């Protein structure tokens, strides 16, 4: 297949000159093993899960592998102002995988590449494509080898390259770190078009820069992911708190304990103290038979309550009393409201695919495809009480029409050589406000509320960072990276000197880096 484009005239749009969109104006062509889509067939690449932006690319490239990606990047470098964006599964919120009149590389077409188990000095790793979905990595690793990656996201229809370009966090990250702490090697096509293998010891600047690097240094074509033996089963438990300080005390207690002395997964969420089907009590029970008895909630219960969500791994051969005893031993250390506990036992794979089932239901109800003005933040432990007082107890006390996640993470499990920007304190919280617009406030209201929350965090001087960042000004990016800004810009200059990888029309413009 031949990729064909582009003359050297440019358009002025949004203050940024763009290459001419006339693909028939072919000045050069290159041979690709994969295919190139243009016109209406690029529509998928002009949308994402957020549904807030629509940005049309010039072409959608479906590469067969790294060579095609290298050729596309090298060809783009010959066209003034041409940009390239990798697209994983398009589950970004703010257009991060889009590029205005540029080339979008659809990494899903490389899903099958590289899949290989390795035993290196007695430790197991899986080589997977940057375009592979984590759900496929999970099911293939468990069914074929009885092994699984150690650190996950809540939802697994995300690509390996997409989450490694951000961080990849879920309830296992307190123990193993985010997904970017669980990768031993990457193959990357840099912004110069070089196909480069990198690791902690081989091209470490490219390796660490690309982890959490927002796709700005190169395109991850292969990742070597650490594996561990997969458990058979999971006991998934939710307990409820009325007091925020008791909730955080218990969550921090659990994430600070040594391996083998805590649960295997720790998360939490905030919900409304009422019977609203989306925002209130009905969102809590895992076991629909026993439901949620609001009569047990103490009178002190405020407008919002807190749910700690934990999971305990075990094998089918374990005696039930052993599992019961271990779980009871941990639960008895916690101060949740007696009687507000719900639990189910399910297979490890079913547990990790739990949001997939929610997706299927949401699709059936027609709410999955509505816009998702989501906000993800990392907030220092030192500021989390203020955040609760102002944001949870006031700004969003009536709910947002979707989950409001909050759980602690440990900075020492993250590698500060990566590109991710974090708060300063050892314990910080992931806070995710995840509205489904058809069930809550309008898109405009949610976007305005998100802006209000971020502006409040800045005004109050909170130690916080956006997760999945999407600033629209150089000042925003500089503040985000803080003293890592220079390192980020130098890495960009080193691996993508022409700023080919500058996706997202308003997200990360070339001018932000100069
Ligand atoms: P895309 O949205 O397609 O791309 C994301 C970014 O990565 C873009 O900048 C893109 O250019 C770049 N990129 C994509 N592929 C590559 C590559 N191969 N090489 C280099 N750059 C690349 N995140 C969590 O951490 N934890 C969660 O629990 C979690 N749950 C989620 C649940 C849902 C329902 C959704 C929609 C998102 C969730 N996320 C979560 C956020 C998710 O991790 C990010 O949005 C991620 O970027 C989406 O992955 P994707 O594969 O669709 O990437």
XYZ file of C-alpha atoms in Angstrom, residues 86-413:
328
model
C -0.333 7.485 17.987
C -3.851 6.294 18.718
C -4.295 3.398 21.099
C -7.959 2.634 21.645
C -8.966 6.302 21.650
C -10.023 6.251 25.309
C -8.576 9.655 26.071
C -10.884 12.413 27.240
C -9.344 15.566 25.789
C -8.199 14.730 22.278
C -4.734 13.529 23.318
C -4.602 10.942 20.506
C -5.761 13.344 17.796
C -3.914 15.610 15.419
C -5.316 18.374 13.270
C -4.649 17.523 9.606
C -1.813 15.287 10.663
C -1.242 11.554 10.525
C -2.892 9.357 13.134
C -1.213 5.986 13.598
C -3.805 3.388 14.563
C -1.830 1.128 16.902
C -4.668 -1.407 17.129
C -3.599 -2.781 13.736
C -0.402 -4.043 15.410
C -2.227 -5.955 18.173
C -0.854 -9.373 17.223
C 2.805 -8.367 16.923
C 5.502 -9.515 19.328
C 3.425 -11.678 21.743
C 6.079 -13.874 23.394
C 6.771 -15.286 26.868
C 10.300 -14.882 28.223
C 12.030 -16.409 31.208
C 14.929 -14.141 32.162
C 16.984 -15.438 35.089
C 13.934 -17.179 36.534
C 11.560 -14.208 36.178
C 8.774 -14.233 33.628
C 7.999 -11.412 31.204
C 5.645 -11.044 28.267
C 6.555 -9.105 25.151
C 3.440 -7.424 23.778
C 2.620 -4.908 21.089
C 2.059 -1.279 22.080
C -1.262 -1.661 20.283
C -2.428 -4.720 22.278
C -5.422 -4.336 24.576
C -4.679 -5.161 28.211
C -7.779 -7.386 28.331
C -6.235 -9.586 25.640
C -2.875 -9.602 27.414
C -4.693 -10.766 30.556
C -6.741 -13.539 29.015
C -3.880 -14.878 26.898
C -1.344 -14.824 29.741
C -3.689 -16.479 32.232
C -5.092 -19.141 29.913
C -1.789 -20.073 28.265
C 0.728 -19.676 31.065
C -1.149 -19.218 34.351
C 0.709 -15.898 34.671
C -0.450 -12.278 34.692
C 0.935 -8.737 34.819
C 1.056 -7.363 38.368
C -0.382 -3.871 37.956
C -3.562 -2.948 36.130
C -6.047 -0.258 35.252
C -9.672 -0.628 36.363
C -10.794 -0.994 32.778
C -8.804 -3.099 30.326
C -10.024 -2.114 26.842
C -7.048 0.242 26.819
C -3.834 -0.331 24.910
C -0.438 -1.089 26.377
C 1.090 1.965 24.653
C -1.780 4.229 25.716
C -1.559 3.487 29.435
C 2.267 3.368 29.491
C 2.256 6.857 27.950
C 0.341 8.029 31.036
C 1.022 5.735 34.036
C -1.658 3.024 34.378
C -3.032 3.000 37.920
C -5.476 0.845 39.813
C -5.878 -0.841 43.169
C -2.642 -2.868 42.816
C -0.417 0.210 42.313
C 0.108 0.745 46.056
C 2.075 -2.497 46.086
C 3.649 -2.844 42.633
C 3.601 0.760 41.477
C 1.752 1.870 38.352
C 2.035 -0.077 35.106
C 5.039 2.056 34.132
C 6.904 0.603 37.133
C 6.364 -2.902 35.756
C 8.058 -2.684 32.365
C 11.596 -3.921 31.720
C 12.119 -2.928 28.094
C 10.453 -0.974 25.295
C 10.844 -0.823 21.555
C 10.135 2.700 20.416
C 9.997 4.450 17.078
C 11.318 7.874 18.016
C 10.187 11.206 16.623
C 13.189 10.924 14.297
C 11.827 7.639 12.937
C 14.569 5.512 14.559
C 13.490 2.088 15.788
C 15.177 1.852 19.185
C 15.189 -0.709 21.977
C 15.527 0.841 25.412
C 15.548 -0.160 29.074
C 16.901 1.022 32.404
C 20.444 0.352 31.162
C 20.094 0.736 27.390
C 19.042 4.196 26.122
C 17.634 4.976 29.587
C 16.653 8.567 28.724
C 14.328 7.326 26.004
C 13.020 4.504 28.220
C 12.171 6.659 31.217
C 11.114 9.624 29.118
C 8.558 7.558 27.199
C 7.053 6.051 30.357
C 4.374 8.594 31.220
C 5.712 10.639 28.292
C 2.298 11.466 26.744
C 3.494 10.059 23.399
C 5.912 12.980 22.982
C 9.238 11.170 22.417
C 8.298 8.188 20.324
C 5.717 5.540 19.615
C 5.833 2.455 21.812
C 5.706 -0.540 19.498
C 6.657 -3.243 22.013
C 6.701 -3.492 25.805
C 8.268 -6.171 28.002
C 5.913 -6.501 30.970
C 6.725 -8.254 34.274
C 4.528 -11.243 35.135
C 3.646 -13.126 38.286
C 1.666 -16.309 38.934
C -2.024 -15.506 38.510
C -4.311 -16.315 41.448
C -7.434 -18.345 40.653
C -9.888 -16.398 42.742
C -10.584 -13.036 44.320
C -12.712 -12.065 47.300
C -13.978 -8.583 46.451
C -15.229 -6.575 49.437
C -16.783 -3.152 50.026
C -17.176 -1.478 53.421
C -18.726 1.908 54.184
C -17.560 4.854 56.295
C -19.348 7.978 57.409
C -16.175 9.785 58.501
C -13.542 10.790 55.963
C -10.683 10.653 58.474
C -11.540 7.034 59.366
C -11.783 6.099 55.682
C -8.382 7.640 54.867
C -6.777 6.278 58.006
C -7.809 2.724 57.095
C -6.942 3.088 53.409
C -3.496 4.470 54.285
C -2.999 1.725 56.869
C -3.672 -0.928 54.230
C -1.426 0.573 51.529
C 1.455 1.113 53.969
C 1.659 -2.502 55.157
C 4.269 -4.958 53.887
C 3.610 -7.533 51.170
C 1.533 -10.411 52.461
C 0.124 -8.324 55.318
C -2.582 -6.466 53.463
C -5.193 -6.885 50.760
C -4.047 -7.321 47.160
C -6.091 -4.418 45.878
C -7.178 -1.198 47.635
C -9.424 1.458 46.129
C -12.329 3.596 47.318
C -15.078 5.921 46.229
C -17.375 8.644 47.468
C -21.155 8.316 47.148
C -24.224 10.324 48.125
C -26.049 9.577 51.345
C -29.386 9.037 49.616
C -31.243 6.521 47.484
C -30.318 8.017 44.097
C -29.803 4.963 41.846
C -26.612 6.319 40.230
C -24.985 8.487 42.913
C -26.350 7.038 46.147
C -26.616 3.853 48.232
C -27.622 1.558 45.326
C -24.146 2.109 43.776
C -22.477 0.303 46.691
C -23.568 -3.345 47.109
C -21.600 -6.044 45.302
C -24.078 -8.591 46.469
C -27.526 -7.559 45.225
C -29.191 -10.177 47.437
C -28.182 -8.447 50.660
C -28.444 -4.910 49.251
C -27.697 -1.822 51.328
C -29.476 -1.117 54.603
C -29.492 2.690 55.113
C -31.045 2.224 58.557
C -27.568 1.293 59.825
C -25.972 4.617 58.829
C -25.226 6.629 61.992
C -27.024 9.957 62.394
C -23.671 11.691 61.995
C -23.600 10.645 58.314
C -23.150 13.747 56.150
C -24.301 14.356 52.572
C -21.604 12.042 51.249
C -20.277 8.714 52.497
C -17.128 6.752 51.659
C -16.681 3.207 50.434
C -13.397 1.341 50.807
C -13.038 -1.374 48.169
C -10.527 -4.166 48.730
C -9.737 -7.565 47.240
C -7.975 -10.656 48.488
C -6.381 -13.171 46.095
C -6.502 -16.915 46.696
C -6.233 -20.287 44.962
C -9.080 -22.709 44.355
C -7.267 -25.274 46.482
C -7.123 -23.005 49.531
C -9.403 -24.122 52.329
C -12.365 -21.713 52.722
C -11.636 -21.283 56.411
C -8.071 -20.150 55.641
C -9.387 -17.449 53.310
C -12.111 -16.419 55.774
C -9.586 -16.182 58.588
C -7.078 -14.088 56.613
C -9.781 -11.690 55.389
C -11.396 -11.400 58.829
C -7.975 -10.698 60.355
C -7.536 -7.691 58.069
C -11.120 -6.429 58.301
C -11.088 -6.438 62.085
C -8.375 -3.732 61.980
C -10.708 -1.390 60.074
C -13.297 1.076 61.437
C -16.090 0.852 58.878
C -19.759 1.005 59.851
C -20.685 -2.374 61.297
C -23.150 -4.106 58.987
C -22.340 -2.043 55.900
C -20.193 -4.677 54.245
C -20.745 -6.435 50.965
C -18.649 -9.124 49.279
C -18.497 -11.574 46.398
C -16.094 -14.299 45.321
C -15.231 -14.463 41.641
C -12.428 -15.610 39.368
C -9.360 -13.384 39.006
C -10.124 -12.773 35.331
C -13.765 -11.900 36.088
C -12.568 -9.460 38.756
C -10.159 -7.716 36.398
C -12.825 -7.558 33.684
C -15.439 -6.093 36.082
C -15.684 -2.751 34.278
C -16.206 -4.571 30.977
C -19.486 -5.879 32.394
C -20.428 -2.341 33.434
C -19.547 -1.232 29.891
C -21.857 -3.847 28.398
C -24.717 -2.646 30.627
C -23.999 1.008 29.863
C -23.948 0.252 26.144
C -27.296 -1.522 26.456
C -28.688 1.569 28.266
C -27.233 3.902 25.648
C -25.052 5.838 28.136
C -21.608 4.543 27.152
C -21.348 6.609 24.001
C -22.441 9.933 25.557
C -19.654 12.481 26.283
C -17.428 11.899 29.314
C -16.014 15.133 30.768
C -13.826 13.232 33.228
C -11.303 14.739 35.627
C -8.372 12.813 37.116
C -6.119 14.294 39.782
C -3.275 13.236 42.030
C -3.593 15.062 45.366
C -1.135 15.065 48.227
C -2.166 13.438 51.511
C -1.528 16.802 53.190
C -4.355 18.394 51.157
C -6.865 15.581 50.932
C -8.933 16.703 53.951
C -9.330 20.190 52.440
C -10.299 18.583 49.157
C -12.948 16.486 50.891
C -14.340 19.496 52.758
C -14.629 21.701 49.698
C -15.041 19.415 46.708
C -16.758 16.245 47.937
C -18.806 17.791 50.737
C -19.777 20.970 48.860
C -19.115 21.186 45.118
C -20.164 17.635 44.168
C -22.273 16.713 47.206
C -25.261 15.862 44.985
C -23.197 13.515 42.828
C -21.912 13.879 39.286
C -23.834 11.132 37.488
C -20.968 8.641 37.728
C -18.248 7.264 40.008
C -16.091 9.495 42.229
C -12.984 7.433 42.966
C -10.480 8.163 45.711
C -7.630 5.939 46.876
C -4.078 6.345 48.174
C -0.877 5.599 46.276
C 2.748 5.453 47.427
C 5.268 7.699 45.692
C 8.150 5.340 46.527
C 6.614 2.783 44.122
